[in-house]
Coordinates of C-alpha atoms in Angstrom, one line a residue:
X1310 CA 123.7 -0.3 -19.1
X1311 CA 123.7 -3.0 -16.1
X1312 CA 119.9 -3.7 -15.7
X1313 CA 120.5 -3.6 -11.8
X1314 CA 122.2 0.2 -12.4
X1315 CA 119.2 1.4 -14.3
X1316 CA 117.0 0.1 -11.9
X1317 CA 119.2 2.4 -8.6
X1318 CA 118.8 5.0 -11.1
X1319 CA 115.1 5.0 -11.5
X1320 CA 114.8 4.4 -7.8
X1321 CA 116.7 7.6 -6.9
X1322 CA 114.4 9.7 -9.5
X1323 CA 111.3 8.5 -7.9
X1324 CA 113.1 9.4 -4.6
X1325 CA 114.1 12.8 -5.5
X1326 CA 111.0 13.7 -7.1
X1327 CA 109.1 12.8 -4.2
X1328 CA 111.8 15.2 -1.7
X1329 CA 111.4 17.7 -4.6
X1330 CA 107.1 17.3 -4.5
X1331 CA 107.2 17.5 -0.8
X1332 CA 109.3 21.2 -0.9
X1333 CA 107.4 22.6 -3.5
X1334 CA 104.2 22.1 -1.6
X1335 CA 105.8 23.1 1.8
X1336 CA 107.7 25.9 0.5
X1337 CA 106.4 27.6 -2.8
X1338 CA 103.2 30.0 -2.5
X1339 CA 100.1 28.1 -3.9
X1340 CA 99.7 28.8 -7.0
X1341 CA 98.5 27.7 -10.8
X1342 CA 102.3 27.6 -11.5
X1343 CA 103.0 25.2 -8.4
X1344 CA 99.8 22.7 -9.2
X1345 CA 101.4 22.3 -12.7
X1346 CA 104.5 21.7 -11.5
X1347 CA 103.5 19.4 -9.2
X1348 CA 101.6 17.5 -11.9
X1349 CA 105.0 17.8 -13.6
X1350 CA 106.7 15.8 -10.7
X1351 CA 104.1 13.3 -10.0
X1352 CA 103.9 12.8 -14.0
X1353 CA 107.8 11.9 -13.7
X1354 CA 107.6 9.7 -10.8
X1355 CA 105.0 7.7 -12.7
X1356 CA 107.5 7.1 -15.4
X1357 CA 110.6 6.4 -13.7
X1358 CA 108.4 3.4 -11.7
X1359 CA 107.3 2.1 -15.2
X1360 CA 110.5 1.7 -15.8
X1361 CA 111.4 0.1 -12.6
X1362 CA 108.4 -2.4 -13.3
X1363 CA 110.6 -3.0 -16.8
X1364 CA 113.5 -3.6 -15.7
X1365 CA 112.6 -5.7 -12.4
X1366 CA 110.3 -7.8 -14.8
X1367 CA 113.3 -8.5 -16.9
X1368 CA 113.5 -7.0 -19.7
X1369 CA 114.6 -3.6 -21.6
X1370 CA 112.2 -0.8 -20.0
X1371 CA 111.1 0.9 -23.0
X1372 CA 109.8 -1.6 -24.7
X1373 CA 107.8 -3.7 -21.4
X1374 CA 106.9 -0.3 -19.6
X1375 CA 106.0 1.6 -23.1
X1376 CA 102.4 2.2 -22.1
X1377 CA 103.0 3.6 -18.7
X1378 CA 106.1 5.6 -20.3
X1379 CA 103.1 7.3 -23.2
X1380 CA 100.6 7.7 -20.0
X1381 CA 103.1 9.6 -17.9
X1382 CA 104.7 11.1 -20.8
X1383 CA 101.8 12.8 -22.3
X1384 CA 100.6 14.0 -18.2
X1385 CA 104.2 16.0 -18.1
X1386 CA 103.7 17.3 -21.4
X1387 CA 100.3 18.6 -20.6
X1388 CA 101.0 20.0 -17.3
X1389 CA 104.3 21.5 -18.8
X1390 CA 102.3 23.2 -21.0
X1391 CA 100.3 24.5 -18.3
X1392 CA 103.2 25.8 -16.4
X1393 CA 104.8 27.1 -19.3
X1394 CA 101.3 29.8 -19.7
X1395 CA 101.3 30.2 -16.1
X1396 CA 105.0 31.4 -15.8
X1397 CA 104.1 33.7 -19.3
X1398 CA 101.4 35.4 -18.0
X1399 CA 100.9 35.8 -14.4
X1400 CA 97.8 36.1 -14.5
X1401 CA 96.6 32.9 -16.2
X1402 CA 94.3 30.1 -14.9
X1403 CA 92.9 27.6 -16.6
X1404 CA 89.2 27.0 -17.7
X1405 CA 87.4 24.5 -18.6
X1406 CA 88.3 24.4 -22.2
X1407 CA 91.7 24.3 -21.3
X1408 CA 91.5 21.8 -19.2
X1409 CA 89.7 19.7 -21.4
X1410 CA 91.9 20.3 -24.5
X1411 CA 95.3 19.5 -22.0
X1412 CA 93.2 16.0 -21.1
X1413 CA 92.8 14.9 -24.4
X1414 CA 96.5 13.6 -25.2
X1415 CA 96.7 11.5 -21.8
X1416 CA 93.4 10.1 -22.6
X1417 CA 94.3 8.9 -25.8
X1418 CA 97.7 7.5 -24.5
X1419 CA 95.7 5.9 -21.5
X1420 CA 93.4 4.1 -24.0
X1421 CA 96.3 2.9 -26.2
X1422 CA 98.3 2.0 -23.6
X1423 CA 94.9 -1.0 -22.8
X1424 CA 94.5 -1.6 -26.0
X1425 CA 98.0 -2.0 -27.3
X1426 CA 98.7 -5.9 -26.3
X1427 CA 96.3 -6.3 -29.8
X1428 CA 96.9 -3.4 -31.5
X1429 CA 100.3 -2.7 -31.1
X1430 CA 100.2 0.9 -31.9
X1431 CA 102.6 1.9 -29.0
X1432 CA 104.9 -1.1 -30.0
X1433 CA 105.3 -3.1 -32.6
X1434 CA 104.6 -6.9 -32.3
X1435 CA 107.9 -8.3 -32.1
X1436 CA 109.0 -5.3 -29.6
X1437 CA 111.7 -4.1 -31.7
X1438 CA 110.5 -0.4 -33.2
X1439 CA 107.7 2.0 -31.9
X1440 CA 104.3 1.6 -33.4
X1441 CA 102.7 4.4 -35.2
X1442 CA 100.6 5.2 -32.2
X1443 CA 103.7 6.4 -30.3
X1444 CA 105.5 8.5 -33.0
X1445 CA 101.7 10.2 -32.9
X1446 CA 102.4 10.5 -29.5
X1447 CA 106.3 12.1 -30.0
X1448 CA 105.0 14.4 -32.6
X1449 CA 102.3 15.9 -30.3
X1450 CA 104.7 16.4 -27.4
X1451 CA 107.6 17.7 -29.1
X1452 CA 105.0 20.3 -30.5
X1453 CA 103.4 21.2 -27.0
X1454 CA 106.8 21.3 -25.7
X1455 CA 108.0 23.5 -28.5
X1456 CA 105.1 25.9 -28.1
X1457 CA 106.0 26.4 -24.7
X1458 CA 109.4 26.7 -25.1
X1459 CA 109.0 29.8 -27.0
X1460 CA 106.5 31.2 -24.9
X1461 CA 109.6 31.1 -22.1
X1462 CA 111.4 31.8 -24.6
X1463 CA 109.4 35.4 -25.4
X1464 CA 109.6 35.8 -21.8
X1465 CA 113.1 36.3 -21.9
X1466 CA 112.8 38.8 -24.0
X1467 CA 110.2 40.9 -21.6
X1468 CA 112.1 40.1 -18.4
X1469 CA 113.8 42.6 -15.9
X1470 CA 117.4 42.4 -16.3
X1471 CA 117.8 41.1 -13.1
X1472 CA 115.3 37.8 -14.0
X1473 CA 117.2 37.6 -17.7
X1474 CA 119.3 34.5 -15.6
X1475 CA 116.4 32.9 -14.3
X1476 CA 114.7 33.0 -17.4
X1477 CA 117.2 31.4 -19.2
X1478 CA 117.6 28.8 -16.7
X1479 CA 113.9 27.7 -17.3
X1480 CA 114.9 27.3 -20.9
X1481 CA 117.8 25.3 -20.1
X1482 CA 115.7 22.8 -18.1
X1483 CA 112.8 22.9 -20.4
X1484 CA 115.6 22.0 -23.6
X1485 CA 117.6 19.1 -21.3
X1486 CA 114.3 16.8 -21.5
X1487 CA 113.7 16.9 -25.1
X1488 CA 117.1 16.6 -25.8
X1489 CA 116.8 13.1 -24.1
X1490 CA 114.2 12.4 -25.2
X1491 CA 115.2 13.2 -28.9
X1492 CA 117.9 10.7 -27.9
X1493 CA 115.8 7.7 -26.5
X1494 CA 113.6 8.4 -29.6
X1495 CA 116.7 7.5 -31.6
X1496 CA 117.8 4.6 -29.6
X1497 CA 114.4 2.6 -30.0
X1498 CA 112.5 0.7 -27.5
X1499 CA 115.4 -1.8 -26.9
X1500 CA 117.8 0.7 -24.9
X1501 CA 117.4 2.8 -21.8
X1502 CA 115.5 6.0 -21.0
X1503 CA 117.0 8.2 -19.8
X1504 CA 114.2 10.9 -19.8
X1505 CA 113.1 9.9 -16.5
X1506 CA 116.2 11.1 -15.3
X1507 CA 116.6 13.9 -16.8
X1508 CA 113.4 15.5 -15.8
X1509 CA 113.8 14.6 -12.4
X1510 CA 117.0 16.9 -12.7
X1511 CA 115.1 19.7 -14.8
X1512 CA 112.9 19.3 -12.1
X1513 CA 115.0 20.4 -9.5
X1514 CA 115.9 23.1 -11.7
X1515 CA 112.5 24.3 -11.8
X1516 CA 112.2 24.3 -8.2
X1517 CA 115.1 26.4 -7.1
X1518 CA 113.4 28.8 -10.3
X1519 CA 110.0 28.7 -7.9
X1520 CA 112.0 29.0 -4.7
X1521 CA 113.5 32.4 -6.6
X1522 CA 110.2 34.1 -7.2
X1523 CA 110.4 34.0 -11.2
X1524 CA 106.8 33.3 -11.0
X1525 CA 106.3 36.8 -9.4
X1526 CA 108.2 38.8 -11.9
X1527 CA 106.1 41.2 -13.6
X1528 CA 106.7 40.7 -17.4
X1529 CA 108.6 44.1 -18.5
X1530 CA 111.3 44.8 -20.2
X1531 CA 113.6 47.5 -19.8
X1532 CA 113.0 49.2 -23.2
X1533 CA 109.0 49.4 -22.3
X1534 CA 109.5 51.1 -18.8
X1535 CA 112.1 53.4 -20.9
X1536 CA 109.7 54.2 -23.5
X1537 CA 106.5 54.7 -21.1
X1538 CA 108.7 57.3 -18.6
X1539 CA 106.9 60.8 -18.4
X1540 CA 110.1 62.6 -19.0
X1541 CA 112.4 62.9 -22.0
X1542 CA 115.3 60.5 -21.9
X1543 CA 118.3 61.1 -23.9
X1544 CA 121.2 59.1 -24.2
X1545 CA 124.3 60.8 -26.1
X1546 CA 127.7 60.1 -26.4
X1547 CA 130.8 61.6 -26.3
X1548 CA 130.8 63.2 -29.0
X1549 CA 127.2 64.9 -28.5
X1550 CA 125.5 62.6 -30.5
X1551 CA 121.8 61.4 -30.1
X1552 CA 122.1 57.8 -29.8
X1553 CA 119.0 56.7 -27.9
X1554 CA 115.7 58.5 -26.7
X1555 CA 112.3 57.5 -25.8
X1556 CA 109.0 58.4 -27.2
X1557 CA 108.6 61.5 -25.0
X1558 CA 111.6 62.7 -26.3
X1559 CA 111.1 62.3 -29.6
X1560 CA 107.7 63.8 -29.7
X1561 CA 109.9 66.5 -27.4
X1562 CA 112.3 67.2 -30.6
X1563 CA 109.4 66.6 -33.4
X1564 CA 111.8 66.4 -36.1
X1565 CA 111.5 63.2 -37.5
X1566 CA 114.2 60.9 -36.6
X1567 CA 116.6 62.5 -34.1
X1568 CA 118.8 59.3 -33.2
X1569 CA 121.6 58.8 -34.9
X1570 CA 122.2 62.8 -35.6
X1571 CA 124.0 65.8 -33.2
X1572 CA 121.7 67.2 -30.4
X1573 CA 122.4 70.7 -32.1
X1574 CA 120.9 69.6 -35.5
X1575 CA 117.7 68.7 -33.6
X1576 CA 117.9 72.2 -31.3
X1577 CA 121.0 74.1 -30.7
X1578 CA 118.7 76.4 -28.0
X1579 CA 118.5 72.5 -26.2
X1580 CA 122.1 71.2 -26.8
X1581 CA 123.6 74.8 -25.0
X1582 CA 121.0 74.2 -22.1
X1583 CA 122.3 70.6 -21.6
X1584 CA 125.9 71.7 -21.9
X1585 CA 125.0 74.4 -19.2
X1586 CA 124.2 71.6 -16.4
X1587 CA 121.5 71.1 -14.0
X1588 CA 119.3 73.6 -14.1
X1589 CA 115.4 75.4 -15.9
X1590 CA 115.7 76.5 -19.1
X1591 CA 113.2 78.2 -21.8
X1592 CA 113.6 76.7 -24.9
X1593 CA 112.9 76.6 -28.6
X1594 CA 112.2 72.4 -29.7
X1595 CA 110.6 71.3 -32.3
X1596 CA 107.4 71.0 -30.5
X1597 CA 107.6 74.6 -29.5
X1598 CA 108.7 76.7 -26.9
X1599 CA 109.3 75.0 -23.6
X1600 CA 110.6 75.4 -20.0
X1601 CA 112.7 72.4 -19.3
X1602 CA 114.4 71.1 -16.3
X1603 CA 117.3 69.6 -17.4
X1604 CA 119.6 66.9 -15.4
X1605 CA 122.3 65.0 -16.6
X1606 CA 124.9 62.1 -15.6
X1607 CA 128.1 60.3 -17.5
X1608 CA 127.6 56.9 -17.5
X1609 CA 131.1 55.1 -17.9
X1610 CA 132.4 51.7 -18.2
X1611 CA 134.4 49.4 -15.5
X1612 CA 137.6 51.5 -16.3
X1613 CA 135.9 54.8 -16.0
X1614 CA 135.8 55.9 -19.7
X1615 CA 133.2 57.5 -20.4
X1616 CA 131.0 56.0 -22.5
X1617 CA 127.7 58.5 -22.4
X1618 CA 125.5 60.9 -21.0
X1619 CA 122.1 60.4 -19.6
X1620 CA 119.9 63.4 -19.7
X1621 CA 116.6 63.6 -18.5
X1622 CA 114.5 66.3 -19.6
X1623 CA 111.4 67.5 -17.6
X1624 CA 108.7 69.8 -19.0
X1625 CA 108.4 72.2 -16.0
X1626 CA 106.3 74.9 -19.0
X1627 CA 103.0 74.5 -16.6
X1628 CA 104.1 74.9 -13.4
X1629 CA 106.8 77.9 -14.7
X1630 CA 103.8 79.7 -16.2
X1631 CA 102.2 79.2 -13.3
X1632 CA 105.0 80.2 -11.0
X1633 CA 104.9 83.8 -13.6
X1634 CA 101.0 84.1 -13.0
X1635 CA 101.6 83.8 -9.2
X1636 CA 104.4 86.1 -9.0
X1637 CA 102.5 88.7 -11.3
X1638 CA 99.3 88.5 -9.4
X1639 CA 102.1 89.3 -6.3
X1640 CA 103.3 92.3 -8.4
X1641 CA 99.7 93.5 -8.6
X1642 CA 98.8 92.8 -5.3
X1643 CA 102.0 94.8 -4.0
X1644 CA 100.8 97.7 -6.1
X1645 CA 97.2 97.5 -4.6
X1646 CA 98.4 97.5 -1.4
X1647 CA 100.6 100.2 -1.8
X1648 CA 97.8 102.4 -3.8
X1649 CA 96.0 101.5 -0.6
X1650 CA 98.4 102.7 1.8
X1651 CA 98.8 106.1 -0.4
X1652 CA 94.9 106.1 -0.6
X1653 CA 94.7 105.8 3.4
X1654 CA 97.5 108.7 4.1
X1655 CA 95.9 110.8 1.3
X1656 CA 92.2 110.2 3.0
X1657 CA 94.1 110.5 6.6
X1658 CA 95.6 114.0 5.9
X1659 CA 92.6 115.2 4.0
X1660 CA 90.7 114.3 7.5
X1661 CA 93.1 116.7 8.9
X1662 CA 92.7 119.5 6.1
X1663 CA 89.6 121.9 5.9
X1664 CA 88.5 121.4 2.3
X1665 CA 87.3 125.6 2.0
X1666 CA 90.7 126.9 2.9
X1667 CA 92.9 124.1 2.3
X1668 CA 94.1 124.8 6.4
X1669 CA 95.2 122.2 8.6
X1670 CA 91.5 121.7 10.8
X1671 CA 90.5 121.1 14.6
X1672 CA 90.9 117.5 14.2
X1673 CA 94.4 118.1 13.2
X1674 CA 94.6 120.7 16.3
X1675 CA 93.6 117.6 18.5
X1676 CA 96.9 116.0 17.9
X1677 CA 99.5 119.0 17.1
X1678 CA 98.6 120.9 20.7
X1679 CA 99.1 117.9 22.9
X1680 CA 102.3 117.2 21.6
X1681 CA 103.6 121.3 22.0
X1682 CA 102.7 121.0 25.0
X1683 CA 104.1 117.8 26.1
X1684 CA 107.3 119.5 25.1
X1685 CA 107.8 121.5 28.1
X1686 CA 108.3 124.8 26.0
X1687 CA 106.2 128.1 26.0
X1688 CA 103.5 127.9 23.2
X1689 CA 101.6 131.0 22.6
X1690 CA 97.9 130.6 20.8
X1691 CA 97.0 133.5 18.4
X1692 CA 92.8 133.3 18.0
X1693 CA 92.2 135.1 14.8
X1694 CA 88.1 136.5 13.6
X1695 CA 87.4 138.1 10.4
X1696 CA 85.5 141.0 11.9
X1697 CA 81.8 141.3 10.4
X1698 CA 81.9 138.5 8.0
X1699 CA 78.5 137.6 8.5
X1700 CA 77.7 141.2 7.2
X1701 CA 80.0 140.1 4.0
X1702 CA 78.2 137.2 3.7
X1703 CA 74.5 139.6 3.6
X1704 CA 75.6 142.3 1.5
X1705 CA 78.0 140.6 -1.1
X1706 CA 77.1 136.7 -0.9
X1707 CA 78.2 133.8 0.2
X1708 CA 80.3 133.3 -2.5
X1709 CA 82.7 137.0 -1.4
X1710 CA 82.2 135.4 2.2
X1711 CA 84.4 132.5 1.0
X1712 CA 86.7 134.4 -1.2
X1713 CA 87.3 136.4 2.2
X1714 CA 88.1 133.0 4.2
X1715 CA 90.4 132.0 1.7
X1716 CA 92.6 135.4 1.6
X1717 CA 92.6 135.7 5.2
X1718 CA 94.1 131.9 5.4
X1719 CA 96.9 133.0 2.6
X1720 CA 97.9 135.8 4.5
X1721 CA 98.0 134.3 8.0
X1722 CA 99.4 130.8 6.5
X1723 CA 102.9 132.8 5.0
X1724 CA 103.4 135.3 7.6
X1725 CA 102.3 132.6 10.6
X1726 CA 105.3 130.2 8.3
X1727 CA 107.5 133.2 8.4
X1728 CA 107.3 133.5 12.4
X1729 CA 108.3 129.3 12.5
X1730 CA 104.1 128.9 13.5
X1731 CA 101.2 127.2 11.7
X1732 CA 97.5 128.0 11.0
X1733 CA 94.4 125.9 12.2
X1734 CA 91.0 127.0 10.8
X1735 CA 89.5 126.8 14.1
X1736 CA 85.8 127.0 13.1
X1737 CA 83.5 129.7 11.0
X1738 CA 85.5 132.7 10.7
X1739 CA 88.0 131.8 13.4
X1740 CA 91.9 131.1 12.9
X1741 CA 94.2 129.4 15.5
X1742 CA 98.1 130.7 15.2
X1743 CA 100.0 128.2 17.2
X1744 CA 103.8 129.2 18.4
X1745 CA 106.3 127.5 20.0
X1746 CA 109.4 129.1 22.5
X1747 CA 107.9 132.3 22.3
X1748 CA 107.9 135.0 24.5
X1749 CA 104.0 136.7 25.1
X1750 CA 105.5 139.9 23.4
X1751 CA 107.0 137.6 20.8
X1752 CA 103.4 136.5 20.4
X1753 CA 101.7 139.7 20.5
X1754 CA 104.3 141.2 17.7
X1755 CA 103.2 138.1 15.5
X1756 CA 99.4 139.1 16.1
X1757 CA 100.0 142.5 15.0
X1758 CA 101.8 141.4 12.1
X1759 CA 98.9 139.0 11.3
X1760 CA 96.5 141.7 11.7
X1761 CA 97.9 144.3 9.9
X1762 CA 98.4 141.9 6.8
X1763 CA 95.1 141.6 6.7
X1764 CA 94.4 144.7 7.0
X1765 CA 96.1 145.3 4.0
X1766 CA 93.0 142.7 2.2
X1767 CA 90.4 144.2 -0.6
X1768 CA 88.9 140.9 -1.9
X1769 CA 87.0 141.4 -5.2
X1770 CA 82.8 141.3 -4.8
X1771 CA 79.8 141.8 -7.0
X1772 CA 79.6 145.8 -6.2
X1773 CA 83.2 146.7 -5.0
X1774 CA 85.9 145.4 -3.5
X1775 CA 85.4 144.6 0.2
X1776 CA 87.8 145.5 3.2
X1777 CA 89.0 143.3 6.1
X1778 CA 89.9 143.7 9.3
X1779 CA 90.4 141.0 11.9
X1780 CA 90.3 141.0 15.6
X1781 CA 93.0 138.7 17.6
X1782 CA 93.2 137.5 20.9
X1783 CA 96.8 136.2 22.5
X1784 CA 97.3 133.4 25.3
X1785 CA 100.9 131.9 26.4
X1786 CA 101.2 128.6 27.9
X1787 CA 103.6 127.0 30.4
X1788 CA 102.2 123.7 31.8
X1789 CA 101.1 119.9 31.5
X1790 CA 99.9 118.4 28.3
X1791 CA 96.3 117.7 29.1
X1792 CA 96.0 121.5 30.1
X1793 CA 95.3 122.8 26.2
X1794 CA 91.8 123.6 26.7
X1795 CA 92.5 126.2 29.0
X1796 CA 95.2 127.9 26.9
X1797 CA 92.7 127.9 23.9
X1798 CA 89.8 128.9 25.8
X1799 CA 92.3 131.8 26.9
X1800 CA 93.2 133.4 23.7
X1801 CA 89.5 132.9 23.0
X1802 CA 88.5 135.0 25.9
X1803 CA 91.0 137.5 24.7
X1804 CA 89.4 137.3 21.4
X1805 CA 85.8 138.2 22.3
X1806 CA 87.3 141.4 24.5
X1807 CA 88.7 142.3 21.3
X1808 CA 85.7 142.5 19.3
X1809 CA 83.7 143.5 22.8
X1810 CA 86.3 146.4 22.8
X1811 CA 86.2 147.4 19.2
X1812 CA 87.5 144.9 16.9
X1813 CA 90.5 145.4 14.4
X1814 CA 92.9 145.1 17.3
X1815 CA 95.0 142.4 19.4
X1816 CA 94.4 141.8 22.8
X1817 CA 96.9 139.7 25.2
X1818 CA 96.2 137.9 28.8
X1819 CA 99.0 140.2 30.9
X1820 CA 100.2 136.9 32.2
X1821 CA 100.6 133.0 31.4
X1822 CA 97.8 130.9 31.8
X1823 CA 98.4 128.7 34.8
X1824 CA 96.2 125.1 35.9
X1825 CA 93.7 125.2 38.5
X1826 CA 91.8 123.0 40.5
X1827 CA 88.4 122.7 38.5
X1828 CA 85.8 124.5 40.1
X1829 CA 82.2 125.8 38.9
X1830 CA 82.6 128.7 36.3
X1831 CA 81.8 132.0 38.6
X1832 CA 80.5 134.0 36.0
X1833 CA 80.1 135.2 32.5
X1834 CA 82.8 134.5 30.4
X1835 CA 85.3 132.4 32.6
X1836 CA 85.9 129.2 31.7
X1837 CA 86.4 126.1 33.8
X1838 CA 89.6 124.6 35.0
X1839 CA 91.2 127.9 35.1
X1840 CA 91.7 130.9 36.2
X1841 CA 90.7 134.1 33.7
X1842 CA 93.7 136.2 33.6
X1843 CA 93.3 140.1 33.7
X1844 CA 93.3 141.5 30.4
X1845 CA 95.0 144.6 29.0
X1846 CA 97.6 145.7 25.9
X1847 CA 94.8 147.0 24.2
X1848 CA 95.8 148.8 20.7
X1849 CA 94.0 150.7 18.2
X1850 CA 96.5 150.2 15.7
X1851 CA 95.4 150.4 11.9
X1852 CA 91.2 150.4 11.2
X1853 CA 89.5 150.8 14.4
X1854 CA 86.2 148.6 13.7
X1855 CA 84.3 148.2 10.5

């Protein structure tokens, strides 16, 4: 090569290294990656201007620049090195050690490169071979370079798939360098080097690499994120074959070695569930019983054959069992609420019953009158005594006193039921008889028809069977709702001229009870807020007192 030639040549590598030094420092993120490839640069400069030196001082470059060509030779390799671990591991910076043990090559090339005009290690005397200083030299750097090659090398192997091109970029400009080298090497110090050149071109290489971000790429490769996924992943082809799963999956199927056999041999309960589409399923693996959610997709090739299905299988057991505990404790609580709602109508009514005659009770009377009323019909109120039950009570005991109560509410509940009425225990030995869109001698028939079937009464005792008559006292009503007191307090006046008059007989009010303004009682009996009505109808039908 023209000596002039080589010379433009070296000229333009220091010039683009010094461009490409100048963008990396402007341009790449500071870095360990970016000091050692800027070491890198400035390492090449320095060689390409010993060979300058050689060729402007006349004579072939190798041999007259061969000491600054070791010096700058062994800098690349060591910061090559360098950025070889840095662009491995992310995470690496070098201590001191390291630094120390990447110094020691240079050093020994700087010291041989002073001492070689007497000891020609680097060169031989007369100039024509390498001394055995430099092929020490070659040895070392093809190592280190080879070492780091397969360090990028490895990283290839861990990269996303979208890096796997940058990667092997960085092992294309990594290879170009030794390759010349290899070839000046074989060339010997009488013919040109063209390494200079050649790493000024890796060089750029390297920087578009930086520019790119492959320093930032997070060393993983596609079968460790597949392996470390929570879910199952299958991959099966057409044919329903198991040709790929990851390490949940196969703990998922527990039988051995799934891949490379049918889906069904592994769990036909599994293979139906993935032929059914998306969807939870309960089924029987080999690592037990399981809920899975199951999703699937074809995966086909640029012509749209199919060439698999992707199914990803997601163990949903917890959260289904939980979703059964939740929707049983809902069960439960539905039934507890319901129990309570029976409980409260069962507690309500019995608040509404009297517990010795199993008759509805003034409470009850509270809310049934009102509402008659408010009906705008006639309502007639039959007041019922048990004449002389307090004498029952003396002579034959409490215990015939109740037995009383409860066949005088028998009779008076079925013949009250038969007349369209109903019975309120009004208090003691007091029955209300309540009619609606009667007549008063509708009424008054009912109350002798109460009366006499009581009358007809002998109720068991200690010493004899005891008798009963009953006394009643009949009101009709014709007005507002609020007026009930005065209809009740009516057929109770009624009542007591009954029993004043005799007892065992019915007494009526001649005429409906009708609202007045309220006014001080007058007298005796007469209640407030109404007129007393002038009483009369009295019989002596059936016993005549007792």
């Amino acid at each position: 090569m023209n000596a002039q030639v080589e010379a433009v040549v070296y000229v333009l590598t220091i010039v683009v290294v010094a461009a490409l030094v100048g963008t990396v420092l402007r341009r790449v993120r500071r870095s360990t990656r970016r000091s050692a490839f800027v070491i890198v640069l400035v390492g090449v400069a320095a060689w390409a201007a010993s060979d300058v030196v050689a060729v402007l001082a006349g004579g072939p470059a190798p041999g007259r620049a061969l000491g600054g060509v070791a010096v700058s030779g062994a800098t690349v390799v060591a910061a090559a090195v360098g950025l070889a671990a840095g662009m491995s591991d992310a995470t690496w910076r070098p201590g001191w050690r390291a630094r120390v043990a990447l110094s020691v090559h240079p050093a020994a090339m700087l010291a041989l490169a002073v001492t070689d005009g007497r000891t020609h290690l680097l060169l031989s005397a007369d100039g024509r071979s390498f001394g055995p200083g430099f092929w020490a030299h070659a040895v070392v750097s093809f190592g280190l370079l080879g070492v780091s090659g397969f360090a990028i090398a490895r990283r290839r192997r861990t990269a996303p798939v979208l890096r796997t091109p940058l990667v092997s970029a960085a092992l294309a400009a990594w290879a170009v360098p030794a390759l010349g080298a290899g070839v000046g090497l074989v060339l010997g110090p009488g013919g040109p080097d063209p390494v200079a050149p050649l790493l000024a071109a890796s060089g750029l290489l390297a920087g578009v690499l930086l520019r790119r971000g492959l320093d930032r790429v997070v060393p993983v490769a596609r079968a460790q994120v597949f392996e470390v996924l929570a879910d199952a992943i299958l991959v099966l082809d057409p044919d329903g074959v198991l040709v790929d799963a990851n390490r949940v999956a196969r703990e998922l199927l527990g039988n051995g070695r799934p891949v490379g056999r049918s889906l069904r041999s592994s769990s036909v309960a599994l293979a139906d569930a993935v032929g059914a589409g998306p969807g939870e399923y309960a089924v029987e693996v080999g690592a037990g019983r399981r809920v899975l959610e199951v999703s699937s997709a074809p995966m086909t090739d640029h012509l749209g054959r199919l060439l698999c299905h992707l199914v990803v299988l997601r163990d949903v057991s917890a959260a289904a069992e939980s979703r059964a505990r939740l929707a049983r404790a809902h069960e439960e609580l539905a039934h507890a609420v319901a129990a309570g709602d029976r409980l409260r109508a069962e507690l309500a009514e019995r608040v509404l019953h009297d517990s010795a005659t199993g008759l509805r009770n003034r409470r009850y009377l509270s809310q049934r009158l009102p509402a008659l009323l408010a009906r705008g019909e006639r309502v007639a109120a039959i007041m019922v005594d048990i004449d002389h039950l307090k004498r029952v009570n003396a002579t034959y005991g409490h215990a015939a006193g109740d037995r009383v109560l409860v066949a005088v509410a028998q009779v008076l509940a079925s013949r009250a039921r038969a007349a369209g009425g109903e019975v309120v225990r009004y208090g003691g030995a007091e029955f209300l008889v309540l009619l609606s869109g009667v007549e008063p001698e509708g009424a008054r028939a009912v109350a002798e028809d109460l009366r006499h079937g009581c009358a007809r009464l002998a109720v068991p005792a200690r010493e004899g069977m005891v008798e009963i008559t009953v006394s009643a006292g009949v009101a009709t009503w014709c007005a507002r709702a609020d007026d009930g007191d005065a209809l009740l307090d009516a057929a109770d006046a009624a009542l007591h001229e009954a029993k004043r008059t005799g007892r065992d007989r019915t007494v009526c009010a001649e005429r409906a009870v009708v609202p007045t303004q309220r006014s001080d009682r007058p007298s005796g009996l007469e209640p407030r807020g109404f007129s007393y009505p002038r009483l009369g109808g009295v019989d002596h039908l059936g016993h005549s007192g007792v």
